[in-house]
Short mmCIF file of C-alpha atoms in Angstrom, two decimals:
data_model
loop_
_atom_site.label_atom_id
_atom_site.label_comp_id
_atom_site.label_asym_id
_atom_site.label_seq_id
_atom_site.Cartn_x
_atom_site.Cartn_y
_atom_site.Cartn_z
CA MET A 1 147.63 177.26 94.20
CA ASP A 2 147.47 175.51 97.54
CA LYS A 3 145.60 177.11 100.37
CA ILE A 4 147.20 178.18 103.62
CA VAL A 5 145.78 176.27 106.61
CA ALA A 6 146.00 178.31 109.81
CA SER A 7 146.37 175.37 112.21
CA ASP A 8 149.29 174.04 110.18
CA VAL A 9 150.93 177.45 110.19
CA VAL A 10 150.63 177.64 113.96
CA TRP A 11 152.12 174.20 114.49
CA VAL A 12 155.05 174.72 112.12
CA LEU A 13 155.76 178.17 113.58
CA ILE A 14 155.88 176.67 117.08
CA SER A 15 158.00 173.77 115.83
CA THR A 16 160.44 176.14 114.19
CA ALA A 17 160.87 177.99 117.47
CA LEU A 18 161.29 174.67 119.31
CA VAL A 19 164.05 173.55 116.96
CA MET A 20 165.74 176.95 117.23
CA MET A 21 165.85 176.48 121.00
CA MET A 22 167.69 173.18 120.60
CA THR A 23 170.94 174.88 119.61
CA PRO A 24 171.25 176.97 122.81
CA MET A 25 170.17 173.87 124.76
CA LEU A 26 172.81 171.81 123.01
CA ALA A 27 175.23 174.51 124.17
CA PHE A 28 174.29 173.75 127.77
CA PHE A 29 174.39 170.00 127.22
CA TYR A 30 177.92 170.26 125.80
CA GLY A 31 178.96 173.18 128.00
CA GLY A 32 178.22 171.26 131.19
CA LEU A 33 180.39 168.37 130.07
CA VAL A 34 183.63 170.29 129.52
CA ARG A 35 186.03 171.71 132.11
CA LYS A 36 185.05 175.07 133.51
CA LYS A 37 187.88 176.91 131.76
CA ASN A 38 186.24 176.03 128.42
CA VAL A 39 182.54 176.47 129.14
CA LEU A 40 182.16 179.82 127.40
CA SER A 41 183.99 178.65 124.29
CA VAL A 42 181.36 175.93 123.81
CA LEU A 43 178.43 178.28 124.44
CA MET A 44 180.06 180.79 122.09
CA GLN A 45 180.51 178.26 119.29
CA CYS A 46 176.85 177.21 119.50
CA MET A 47 175.50 180.75 119.59
CA VAL A 48 177.75 181.90 116.76
CA ILE A 49 176.64 178.99 114.58
CA LEU A 50 173.06 180.09 115.24
CA CYS A 51 173.95 183.56 113.95
CA LEU A 52 176.23 182.46 111.11
CA VAL A 53 174.07 179.76 109.54
CA SER A 54 170.90 181.86 109.91
CA VAL A 55 172.53 184.47 107.67
CA GLN A 56 174.06 181.90 105.30
CA TRP A 57 170.68 180.21 104.90
CA ILE A 58 168.85 183.41 103.92
CA LEU A 59 171.58 184.54 101.52
CA TYR A 60 172.23 181.29 99.65
CA GLY A 61 172.00 178.18 101.83
CA TYR A 62 168.29 177.63 101.30
CA SER A 63 168.65 178.14 97.58
CA ILE A 64 171.38 175.55 97.06
CA SER A 65 169.62 173.10 99.39
CA PHE A 66 166.03 173.34 98.23
CA GLY A 67 166.14 175.54 95.13
CA PRO A 68 165.10 174.19 91.71
CA ASP A 69 167.01 170.95 91.19
CA LYS A 70 170.14 170.63 89.06
CA GLY A 71 170.60 166.99 88.10
CA GLY A 72 169.56 165.67 91.51
CA LEU A 73 172.81 166.97 93.00
CA ILE A 74 172.28 170.56 94.08
CA GLY A 75 169.69 173.31 94.17
CA GLY A 76 169.94 176.19 91.73
CA LEU A 77 170.74 179.78 92.61
CA ASP A 78 167.22 180.95 91.71
CA TRP A 79 166.29 181.55 95.35
CA LEU A 80 169.35 183.60 96.36
CA GLY A 81 168.42 186.05 99.11
CA LEU A 82 165.00 184.33 99.19
CA ALA A 83 164.09 185.69 95.76
CA GLY A 84 160.81 184.03 94.84
CA VAL A 85 160.41 182.48 98.28
CA GLY A 86 157.28 184.21 99.44
CA ILE A 87 154.21 183.74 101.56
CA GLU A 88 152.44 181.58 98.97
CA PRO A 89 152.93 177.89 99.79
CA HIS A 90 155.34 175.87 97.67
CA ASP A 91 153.58 172.99 95.90
CA THR A 92 155.82 170.30 97.46
CA TYR A 93 157.37 171.68 100.62
CA PHE A 94 154.75 171.78 103.41
CA ASN A 95 152.08 172.87 100.94
CA THR A 96 149.64 174.32 103.45
CA VAL A 97 151.98 176.84 105.08
CA PRO A 98 153.84 179.82 103.63
CA HIS A 99 156.95 178.86 101.67
CA GLN A 100 158.99 181.15 103.93
CA LEU A 101 157.87 179.16 106.95
CA PHE A 102 159.19 175.92 105.44
CA MET A 103 162.42 177.81 104.73
CA ALA A 104 162.65 178.97 108.37
CA PHE A 105 161.90 175.48 109.72
CA GLN A 106 164.68 174.03 107.57
CA MET A 107 166.99 176.85 108.67
CA MET A 108 166.94 175.61 112.25
CA PHE A 109 168.02 172.14 111.10
CA ALA A 110 170.83 173.67 109.07
CA VAL A 111 171.88 175.50 112.25
CA ILE A 112 171.93 172.60 114.65
CA THR A 113 173.78 170.15 112.40
CA PRO A 114 177.18 171.88 112.44
CA ALA A 115 176.58 172.68 116.12
CA LEU A 116 176.43 168.95 116.89
CA ILE A 117 180.00 168.54 115.64
CA ILE A 118 181.25 170.93 118.33
CA GLY A 119 181.29 168.09 120.86
CA ALA A 120 184.14 166.48 118.94
CA PHE A 121 186.63 169.33 119.08
CA VAL A 122 185.83 171.06 122.36
CA GLU A 123 188.67 172.32 124.57
CA ARG A 124 191.26 172.46 121.78
CA ILE A 125 190.00 174.28 118.68
CA LYS A 126 191.00 177.73 117.51
CA PHE A 127 187.98 179.97 117.15
CA SER A 128 189.51 181.51 114.02
CA GLY A 129 189.69 178.03 112.45
CA PHE A 130 186.30 176.94 113.69
CA LEU A 131 184.49 179.82 112.02
CA PRO A 132 185.58 179.33 108.38
CA PHE A 133 185.37 175.56 108.76
CA THR A 134 181.77 175.83 109.92
CA LEU A 135 180.76 178.08 107.04
CA LEU A 136 182.46 175.82 104.48
CA TRP A 137 181.00 172.68 106.04
CA ALA A 138 177.46 174.09 106.15
CA THR A 139 177.78 175.11 102.49
CA LEU A 140 179.60 172.15 100.97
CA VAL A 141 178.53 169.24 103.15
CA TYR A 142 175.17 169.98 104.78
CA ASP A 143 173.47 171.85 101.95
CA PRO A 144 174.18 169.27 99.20
CA LEU A 145 173.25 166.34 101.44
CA ALA A 146 170.00 168.05 102.48
CA HIS A 147 169.28 168.48 98.78
CA TRP A 148 169.93 164.83 97.96
CA VAL A 149 167.67 163.48 100.69
CA TRP A 150 164.93 166.08 101.12
CA ALA A 151 164.64 168.32 98.09
CA LYS A 152 162.17 167.63 95.32
CA ASP A 153 164.11 165.49 92.79
CA GLY A 154 167.19 165.09 95.01
CA TRP A 155 168.81 161.84 93.89
CA LEU A 156 168.50 159.93 97.18
CA ALA A 157 164.91 161.12 97.61
CA SER A 158 164.11 159.89 94.10
CA MET A 159 165.57 156.51 95.00
CA GLY A 160 162.98 156.28 97.81
CA ALA A 161 165.15 156.94 100.87
CA LEU A 162 163.09 157.52 104.00
CA ASP A 163 164.46 160.12 106.41
CA PHE A 164 161.58 161.69 108.28
CA ALA A 165 163.37 164.40 110.23
CA GLY A 166 167.06 164.09 109.52
CA GLY A 167 168.70 160.89 110.72
CA THR A 168 170.94 160.80 107.67
CA VAL A 169 171.28 164.46 106.77
CA ILE A 170 171.76 165.61 110.34
CA HIS A 171 172.91 162.88 112.70
CA ILE A 172 174.94 160.50 110.54
CA ASN A 173 176.37 163.49 108.74
CA ALA A 174 177.41 165.35 111.91
CA GLY A 175 178.52 162.17 113.69
CA VAL A 176 180.82 161.05 110.90
CA ALA A 177 182.20 164.57 110.44
CA ALA A 178 182.93 164.55 114.17
CA LEU A 179 184.88 161.29 113.94
CA VAL A 180 186.98 162.54 111.03
CA PHE A 181 187.61 165.78 112.88
CA ILE A 182 188.71 163.94 116.03
CA LEU A 183 191.15 161.76 114.12
CA MET A 184 192.69 164.73 112.34
CA LEU A 185 192.76 167.12 115.29
CA GLY A 186 194.12 164.65 117.84
CA LYS A 187 193.46 164.15 121.52
CA ARG A 188 193.26 166.81 124.17
CA GLN A 189 196.38 167.50 126.25
CA GLY A 190 196.64 165.30 129.29
CA GLY A 191 194.06 162.91 127.91
CA GLU A 192 195.28 160.21 130.27
CA ARG A 193 193.86 162.11 133.24
CA HIS A 194 190.13 161.81 133.74
CA TYR A 195 188.37 165.14 133.49
CA ALA A 196 185.04 165.23 135.26
CA PRO A 197 182.27 167.25 133.61
CA HIS A 198 182.33 170.63 135.35
CA ASN A 199 178.55 171.03 135.64
CA LEU A 200 176.37 167.97 135.22
CA PRO A 201 173.15 169.85 136.08
CA PHE A 202 173.79 172.02 132.98
CA ALA A 203 174.18 168.87 130.91
CA VAL A 204 170.93 167.43 132.26
CA LEU A 205 169.12 170.73 131.70
CA GLY A 206 170.40 170.65 128.13
CA ALA A 207 169.39 167.04 127.54
CA GLY A 208 165.93 167.59 129.01
CA MET A 209 165.30 170.65 126.90
CA LEU A 210 166.64 168.86 123.81
CA TRP A 211 163.94 166.24 124.38
CA PHE A 212 161.36 169.05 124.53
CA GLY A 213 162.74 170.73 121.42
CA TRP A 214 162.79 167.40 119.60
CA PHE A 215 158.96 167.45 119.49
CA GLY A 216 159.33 170.37 117.10
CA PHE A 217 162.13 168.59 115.27
CA ASN A 218 160.19 165.37 114.62
CA ALA A 219 156.51 166.17 115.00
CA GLY A 220 157.10 169.46 113.20
CA SER A 221 158.56 167.54 110.27
CA ALA A 222 155.03 166.29 109.56
CA GLY A 223 154.55 169.79 108.18
CA ALA A 224 150.94 169.94 109.32
CA ALA A 225 148.91 169.81 112.51
CA GLY A 226 147.42 166.37 111.98
CA GLY A 227 147.61 162.70 112.78
CA LEU A 228 151.10 162.29 111.40
CA ALA A 229 152.45 164.96 113.77
CA VAL A 230 150.82 163.16 116.70
CA SER A 231 152.30 159.87 115.58
CA ALA A 232 155.79 161.37 115.31
CA PHE A 233 155.33 163.07 118.69
CA ILE A 234 154.51 159.82 120.46
CA ASN A 235 157.27 157.89 118.71
CA THR A 236 159.78 160.55 119.71
CA ASN A 237 158.81 160.41 123.34
CA THR A 238 158.71 156.61 123.38
CA ALA A 239 162.14 156.11 121.84
CA ALA A 240 163.77 158.65 124.15
CA ALA A 241 162.22 156.96 127.18
CA ALA A 242 163.20 153.46 126.06
CA ALA A 243 166.78 154.46 125.31
CA GLY A 244 167.18 156.34 128.61
CA LEU A 245 165.99 153.28 130.52
CA THR A 246 168.11 150.88 128.49
CA TRP A 247 171.24 152.94 129.07
CA MET A 248 170.52 153.17 132.79
CA LEU A 249 170.14 149.39 133.12
CA LEU A 250 173.31 148.70 131.13
CA ASP A 251 175.18 151.25 133.21
CA TRP A 252 173.90 149.62 136.37
CA ALA A 253 174.84 146.13 135.19
CA MET A 254 178.28 146.97 133.82
CA ASN A 255 179.45 149.85 136.04
CA LYS A 256 177.64 149.01 139.29
CA VAL A 257 175.68 152.27 139.50
CA PRO A 258 173.06 153.98 137.32
CA THR A 259 174.38 157.43 136.43
CA MET A 260 172.62 160.67 135.57
CA LEU A 261 175.02 161.33 132.70
CA GLY A 262 174.22 157.83 131.41
CA VAL A 263 170.48 158.47 131.35
CA ALA A 264 170.98 161.87 129.70
CA THR A 265 173.26 160.38 127.04
CA GLY A 266 170.93 157.45 126.50
CA LEU A 267 167.82 159.52 125.97
CA VAL A 268 169.62 161.65 123.39
CA ALA A 269 170.70 158.46 121.58
CA GLY A 270 167.05 157.38 121.49
CA LEU A 271 165.95 160.74 120.11
CA VAL A 272 168.64 160.53 117.43
CA ALA A 273 167.66 157.01 116.37
CA VAL A 274 163.94 157.71 116.12
CA THR A 275 164.49 160.86 114.06
CA PRO A 276 164.50 159.21 110.61
CA ALA A 277 161.72 156.80 111.63
CA ALA A 278 159.42 159.10 113.61
CA GLY A 279 156.74 159.49 110.95
CA TYR A 280 156.85 155.98 109.53
CA VAL A 281 156.63 153.52 112.46
CA THR A 282 154.27 152.37 115.22
CA PRO A 283 154.85 153.32 118.86
CA LEU A 284 155.98 149.78 119.67
CA SER A 285 158.52 149.89 116.86
CA ALA A 286 159.74 153.21 118.28
CA LEU A 287 160.16 151.45 121.62
CA VAL A 288 162.38 148.83 120.00
CA ILE A 289 164.34 151.44 118.04
CA GLY A 290 164.98 153.38 121.24
CA ALA A 291 166.15 150.29 123.11
CA LEU A 292 168.38 149.25 120.20
CA ALA A 293 169.95 152.71 120.11
CA GLY A 294 170.53 152.52 123.86
CA ILE A 295 172.35 149.22 123.56
CA VAL A 296 174.44 149.94 120.45
CA CYS A 297 175.43 153.47 121.45
CA PHE A 298 176.26 152.34 124.99
CA LEU A 299 178.64 149.74 123.60
CA PHE A 300 180.25 152.27 121.30
CA VAL A 301 180.69 154.93 123.94
CA THR A 302 181.92 152.64 126.71
CA LYS A 303 183.70 149.81 124.87
CA VAL A 304 184.67 150.68 121.30
CA LYS A 305 185.91 154.18 122.13
CA ALA A 306 188.03 152.83 124.98
CA LYS A 307 189.45 150.10 122.74
CA PHE A 308 190.54 152.44 119.97
CA GLY A 309 191.38 155.36 122.24
CA TYR A 310 190.08 158.21 120.06
CA ASP A 311 189.12 161.33 121.98
CA ASP A 312 185.44 161.70 121.03
CA SER A 313 185.24 164.24 123.82
CA LEU A 314 181.47 164.45 124.12
CA ASP A 315 180.54 161.29 122.19
CA VAL A 316 179.23 162.94 119.05
CA PHE A 317 180.16 159.96 116.89
CA GLY A 318 179.09 157.40 119.49
CA VAL A 319 175.65 158.95 119.99
CA HIS A 320 174.79 160.86 116.80
CA GLY A 321 176.79 158.89 114.24
CA ILE A 322 175.98 155.45 115.56
CA GLY A 323 172.48 156.39 116.76
CA GLY A 324 171.81 157.87 113.32
CA ILE A 325 172.94 154.69 111.57
CA VAL A 326 170.80 152.55 113.87
CA GLY A 327 167.82 154.79 113.11
CA ALA A 328 168.34 154.91 109.35
CA LEU A 329 168.60 151.12 109.09
CA ALA A 330 165.78 150.52 111.58
CA THR A 331 163.55 152.69 109.42
CA GLY A 332 164.18 150.17 106.64
CA LEU A 333 162.96 147.43 108.98
CA PHE A 334 160.02 148.97 110.81
CA ALA A 335 158.51 151.50 108.37
CA THR A 336 154.88 150.87 107.48
CA LYS A 337 152.39 152.51 105.16
CA GLY A 338 149.82 151.91 107.87
CA ILE A 339 151.27 154.91 109.69
CA ASN A 340 152.22 157.04 106.73
CA ALA A 341 150.85 156.33 103.26
CA ALA A 342 153.42 158.68 101.77
CA GLY A 343 156.21 156.52 103.23
CA ASN A 344 156.86 152.91 102.42
CA ASP A 345 156.90 149.46 104.01
CA GLY A 346 160.11 148.15 105.56
CA LEU A 347 161.51 144.64 105.68
CA PHE A 348 159.20 143.54 108.49
CA TYR A 349 156.22 144.60 106.38
CA GLY A 350 157.40 142.63 103.36
CA ASN A 351 159.56 145.16 101.51
CA ALA A 352 163.21 144.14 101.72
CA ASN A 353 164.14 146.70 99.10
CA GLN A 354 163.53 149.53 101.58
CA LEU A 355 166.29 148.23 103.80
CA LEU A 356 168.65 148.21 100.82
CA VAL A 357 167.71 151.80 99.97
CA GLN A 358 168.29 152.83 103.58
CA PHE A 359 171.65 151.06 103.55
CA ILE A 360 172.77 152.80 100.36
CA THR A 361 171.68 156.17 101.74
CA THR A 362 173.61 155.54 104.94
CA VAL A 363 176.77 154.56 103.08
CA VAL A 364 176.51 157.59 100.80
CA ALA A 365 176.06 159.92 103.78
CA ILE A 366 179.02 158.39 105.62
CA GLY A 367 181.28 158.50 102.58
CA TYR A 368 180.38 162.00 101.49
CA SER A 369 180.60 163.48 104.97
CA ALA A 370 183.91 161.76 105.75
CA VAL A 371 185.69 162.75 102.53
CA MET A 372 184.43 166.33 102.46
CA THR A 373 185.12 166.93 106.14
CA ALA A 374 188.68 165.68 105.72
CA ILE A 375 189.27 167.96 102.71
CA LEU A 376 187.79 171.02 104.42
CA PHE A 377 189.77 170.33 107.58
CA LYS A 378 193.02 170.17 105.57
CA ILE A 379 192.28 173.43 103.78
CA VAL A 380 191.37 175.42 106.88
CA ASP A 381 194.20 173.85 108.88
CA LYS A 382 196.69 174.99 106.20
CA LEU A 383 195.28 178.50 105.94
CA VAL A 384 194.44 179.44 109.52
CA GLY A 385 195.27 176.45 111.72
CA MET A 386 192.73 174.38 113.62
CA ARG A 387 194.36 173.65 116.94
CA VAL A 388 195.38 176.09 119.66
CA GLU A 389 198.92 176.22 121.05
CA GLN A 390 199.60 173.82 123.90
CA ARG A 391 199.87 176.71 126.36
CA ASP A 392 196.54 178.16 125.29
CA GLU A 393 194.95 174.77 125.68
CA ASN A 394 196.27 174.56 129.24
CA ILE A 395 195.04 178.04 130.11
CA GLY A 396 191.66 177.29 128.56
CA LEU A 397 189.80 178.51 125.50
CA ASP A 398 187.59 180.95 127.41
CA LEU A 399 190.52 183.14 128.32
CA THR A 400 192.75 182.61 125.28
CA GLN A 401 190.07 182.72 122.56
CA HIS A 402 187.52 185.06 124.08
CA GLY A 403 189.20 186.93 126.96
CA GLU A 404 186.47 185.99 129.41
CA THR A 405 185.85 183.47 132.16
CA GLY A 406 182.64 181.67 132.94
CA TYR A 407 182.91 181.71 136.71
CA THR A 408 184.50 183.72 139.47
CA LEU A 409 186.11 182.29 142.57
CA HIS A 410 184.79 184.88 144.99
CA GLU A 411 181.70 187.08 144.77
CA MET B 1 209.71 167.74 158.62
CA LYS B 2 208.87 170.62 156.29
CA TYR B 3 205.61 172.19 155.26
CA ILE B 4 205.84 173.48 151.69
CA ILE B 5 203.37 175.99 150.33
CA ALA B 6 203.52 176.91 146.66
CA ILE B 7 201.51 179.56 144.81
CA ILE B 8 201.49 178.89 141.08
CA LYS B 9 199.69 179.83 137.86
CA PRO B 10 196.52 177.78 137.46
CA HIS B 11 197.46 176.48 134.02
CA ARG B 12 200.77 175.10 135.34
CA LEU B 13 199.02 172.79 137.80
CA GLU B 14 199.00 169.80 135.45
CA GLU B 15 202.74 170.11 134.88
CA VAL B 16 203.49 170.50 138.57
CA LEU B 17 201.38 167.46 139.45
CA SER B 18 203.20 165.39 136.82
CA GLU B 19 206.58 166.50 138.16
CA LEU B 20 205.55 165.65 141.72
CA ASP B 21 204.32 162.23 140.55
CA ARG B 22 207.70 161.65 138.93
CA GLU B 23 209.40 162.35 142.27
CA GLU B 24 206.95 160.00 143.99
CA ILE B 25 205.46 162.79 146.07
CA TYR B 26 201.82 161.89 146.18
CA LEU B 27 200.43 163.69 149.24
CA LYS B 28 199.18 167.18 148.61
CA THR B 29 196.33 169.59 149.12
CA VAL B 30 195.34 171.86 146.25
CA SER B 31 193.12 174.92 146.40
CA GLU B 32 192.06 177.74 144.15
CA VAL B 33 192.97 181.12 145.57
CA LEU B 34 193.19 184.80 144.65
CA GLY B 35 196.33 186.80 145.20
CA CYS B 36 198.90 189.19 143.85
CA GLY B 37 202.60 189.83 144.25
CA ARG B 38 204.90 192.83 143.97
CA GLN B 39 203.50 193.84 140.59
CA LYS B 40 200.12 194.37 142.23
CA GLY B 41 198.51 192.10 139.72
CA ILE B 42 199.85 193.88 136.64
CA THR B 43 199.51 191.36 133.89
CA GLU B 44 199.65 190.91 130.15
CA VAL B 45 196.76 189.36 128.28
CA TYR B 46 196.24 185.69 129.18
CA ARG B 47 198.60 185.75 132.14
CA GLY B 48 195.80 185.65 134.62
CA VAL B 49 192.24 186.45 135.40
CA LYS B 50 191.60 189.47 137.57
CA GLU B 51 188.66 188.95 139.81
CA VAL B 52 188.55 191.31 142.76
CA GLY B 53 190.52 194.52 142.33
CA ASN B 54 194.04 193.51 141.42
CA LEU B 55 193.76 189.95 142.63
CA LEU B 56 194.65 187.25 140.13
CA ARG B 57 193.47 183.67 140.15
CA LYS B 58 196.17 181.31 141.43
CA VAL B 59 196.51 177.76 142.65
CA LYS B 60 197.93 176.94 146.08
CA LEU B 61 199.64 173.63 146.82
CA GLU B 62 200.38 172.50 150.35
CA ILE B 63 202.68 169.55 150.88
CA ALA B 64 204.04 168.15 154.13
CA VAL B 65 207.25 166.12 153.66
CA ASN B 66 210.05 164.55 155.62
CA ASP B 67 213.33 166.50 155.44
CA GLU B 68 214.99 164.29 152.84
CA TYR B 69 212.12 164.98 150.43
CA ALA B 70 212.04 168.76 150.87
CA GLU B 71 214.50 169.84 148.14
CA ARG B 72 213.16 167.29 145.68
CA THR B 73 209.68 168.69 146.20
CA VAL B 74 210.84 172.26 145.67
CA ALA B 75 212.75 171.27 142.53
CA ALA B 76 209.73 169.44 141.12
CA ILE B 77 207.44 172.41 141.72
CA LYS B 78 209.97 174.76 140.10
CA ARG B 79 210.31 172.55 137.04
CA GLY B 80 206.56 172.36 136.62
CA ALA B 81 205.66 175.96 137.36
CA ARG B 82 208.43 178.03 135.80
CA GLU B 83 207.76 179.92 132.58
CA GLY B 84 210.38 182.57 133.30
CA GLU B 85 207.76 185.26 133.51
CA ILE B 86 206.23 187.61 136.04
CA GLY B 87 203.60 185.75 138.01
CA ASP B 88 205.26 182.35 138.01
CA GLY B 89 204.66 182.30 141.75
CA LYS B 90 206.49 181.52 144.98
CA ILE B 91 207.36 178.59 147.17
CA PHE B 92 207.42 178.90 150.95
CA MET B 93 209.11 176.33 153.17
CA LEU B 94 208.26 176.11 156.85
CA ASP B 95 209.57 173.90 159.64
CA LEU B 96 206.84 171.53 160.64
CA LYS B 97 206.57 170.81 164.34
CA ASP B 98 204.42 167.73 164.25
CA CYS B 99 202.00 165.71 162.18
CA ILE B 100 199.23 163.44 163.45
CA ARG B 101 197.41 160.79 161.45
CA ILE B 102 193.86 160.92 162.73
CA ARG B 103 192.98 157.29 162.04
CA THR B 104 195.93 155.68 163.84
CA ASP B 105 197.28 158.32 166.23
CA GLU B 106 200.74 157.94 164.59
CA ARG B 107 202.88 161.07 164.93
CA GLY B 108 205.78 162.74 163.15
CA LYS B 109 207.78 160.97 160.44
CA GLU B 110 205.49 157.95 160.42
CA ALA B 111 202.36 160.00 160.05
CA ILE B 112 203.61 161.94 157.00
CA GLY B 113 204.71 158.90 154.96
#
């Protein structure tokens, strides 16, 4: 039986709380970017996902994600309702902290992943369609993929895929789901008019606090209060900084002025890209990964989206999907055992095979997420409907879906 | 010259702006206001947001036009704003005595165009 180490427990507890905070902060990041008639609907969707997935995870989500493996594909039902998940550490999952703490840490990741998709369908989704879709997606897309990549004996994990804190499971997965959703749901009404974000300070508050929360996300994924956590912490900060700067310079060069929204978007892209690599690379590699994410995501958000004309309202695919792919592949280039003996060397350290493994993992995540999201969308769309009536969209989701408004005009 | 003031439902603004564009009426001032009509703000769900007492949230458009544009403007606003329901709003038309373009000192017909 492994022994509980108090310092590790403290760090993972704090990290869990930090990652929890990211979902409400994501709400502000997204909420600030929509029109004011829809701000509450976005906050509501984020907060309800926090409630919904927290319950799902305790009842069965954790069991099918991390429970005893069934053929590398899915966890068993042995841990339903946290049966057998106690205070004693698990021998594989963060083996110096209580098993329940590992469960809670993973819960916050399960929460934020479907919340990321919200940015794709803001301002036009029916709340009654959103809710069942989210539950189905968390159960049938997130949980299996988490099992494949992170669970003991998951098939992608067995193949040697490196995903330190969720580049594949979280960001590629959510980003691709967002793109599929956008294509199936269609553009917002009046998409030809430019809608300015209604509250950029909210968006910047959200982005700044996401950066803060990301220390729990990445450094917490070390699972212990040690050197690896410090390494992931520094890499996280470095990549975010590099990507924010890169985006600002590109913005300045291509659009004449450096924008606040550009820096906020850029730093998030850097955080996304460093997520799979955080515990496997050197700080200078993290710098390059951040800059790469800044460049590639900038091109996707400003050029590719405009060319194809899809309404990725808040750039979930452009930042999380593309940033996640950049990060997953970059991990195959820059990973080194010098940082993390439990990891592997990437192409630049003489192991080309790692890049291949990362590539396969990325393709699997894209394919699985795309196909399953499309199927679930079809089912829920048939049963309840996904999109609000045109009139309701014009009036705004706050009033038509929730009977409230975010702001008053006087007093 | 006429000065046209229209009070409409906020969610009809997009439609009204499109209709005005179609009639090539580009000059307008738009503001968010609170108000109520004969029904004293009685409303069904979704029709409007009550904020202070019975006052509902509305949008006010103000458009100054030369006489030959007046009816076209009114028609465009009606097409965009009408849902056939209580609260669709009102249009007021006033005679406009003069208009001065600050930059050039032009007056009247010239200044409006």
